[in-house]
Amino acid sequence: MSKGKLFVISGASGVGKSTVLKRVMEERKDLTFSVSATTRLPRPGEVDGISYYFITRAEFEDRIARGEFLEYDEHHALLYGTLNSQILEKQEHSHVILDIEPNGAFNVRAKRPDATLIFIMPPSREELERRLRSRGDTSEEQITIRMARADWEMEQSAKYDHVVINDQVESCAEEILKIIADKA
Ligand code: 5GP
């Protein structure tokens, strides 16, 4: 039995998850980020093996067939998945935090009922839309798609162990740190 605990974080695109996660991980050096595999192309600044493992669909499907994923999901015609190896190796020496969407989160819970599921909510739907627009790199069509997805994700939040509102990064990170401190 490994010593590390599992924490799953979800939240709609634009909610500020990565900024909050960065703060949390600065405070808790005993947390390691689970690097997912994806068939999406890297965005500027993303590094293979750190942000994601960027792989082809053929390789992803091969790895599914070999049973290498704890969970995976397809959305926007892209595959995303958590590798068993990421969790097992990292849990040997630390707690592990996953940034995955709700389908993946519930699949993790089914296999690892000890996992703690945390959902990050925007202060309001309007504020989420405003944040998405302020990124400036998202088309109207993309905003509609992302907001529809966000609505579905926010509905799923009722099934999470904890829901935290990201009004201010600092207080949101503090709340998550308290949840983590309770478990690990
Ligand atoms: P992005 O393409 O913006 O990095 O991520 C899109 C969505 O995929 C986010 O909601 C993110 O949480 C989710 N995601 C990232 N990695 C995984 C994974 O390994 N499994 C699942 N199910 N979702 C993931």
XYZ file of C-alpha atoms and ligand atoms in Angstrom, residues 11 17 36 40 43 52 71-73 75 80-82 99-101 104 153, ligand 1:
42
model
C -13.484 23.134 -12.975
C -7.819 26.305 -12.090
C -1.987 13.346 -18.310
C -4.372 17.653 -28.404
C -0.313 25.380 -26.785
C 0.953 16.794 -20.733
C -9.233 6.604 -16.758
C -9.612 8.424 -20.053
C -12.254 10.523 -21.750
C -14.149 15.625 -25.438
C -7.277 12.855 -22.433
C -6.227 10.222 -19.921
C -4.507 9.501 -16.619
C -6.561 18.088 -12.979
C -9.256 16.235 -14.925
C -12.840 16.800 -16.029
C -12.609 11.238 -15.525
C -19.572 20.501 -15.672
P -7.101 21.546 -21.771
O -7.132 21.054 -23.188
O -7.676 22.915 -21.621
O -5.734 21.413 -21.150
O -8.032 20.571 -20.924
C -9.349 20.340 -21.282
C -10.028 19.512 -20.218
O -9.456 18.204 -20.142
C -9.932 20.090 -18.808
O -11.231 20.077 -18.236
C -9.032 19.120 -18.095
O -9.351 19.055 -16.722
C -9.344 17.830 -18.797
N -8.290 16.825 -18.647
C -6.951 17.020 -18.618
N -6.316 15.858 -18.419
C -7.260 14.890 -18.308
C -7.223 13.480 -18.067
O -6.177 12.862 -17.898
N -8.417 12.842 -18.022
C -9.592 13.479 -18.191
N -10.697 12.759 -18.097
N -9.667 14.802 -18.401
C -8.518 15.503 -18.467
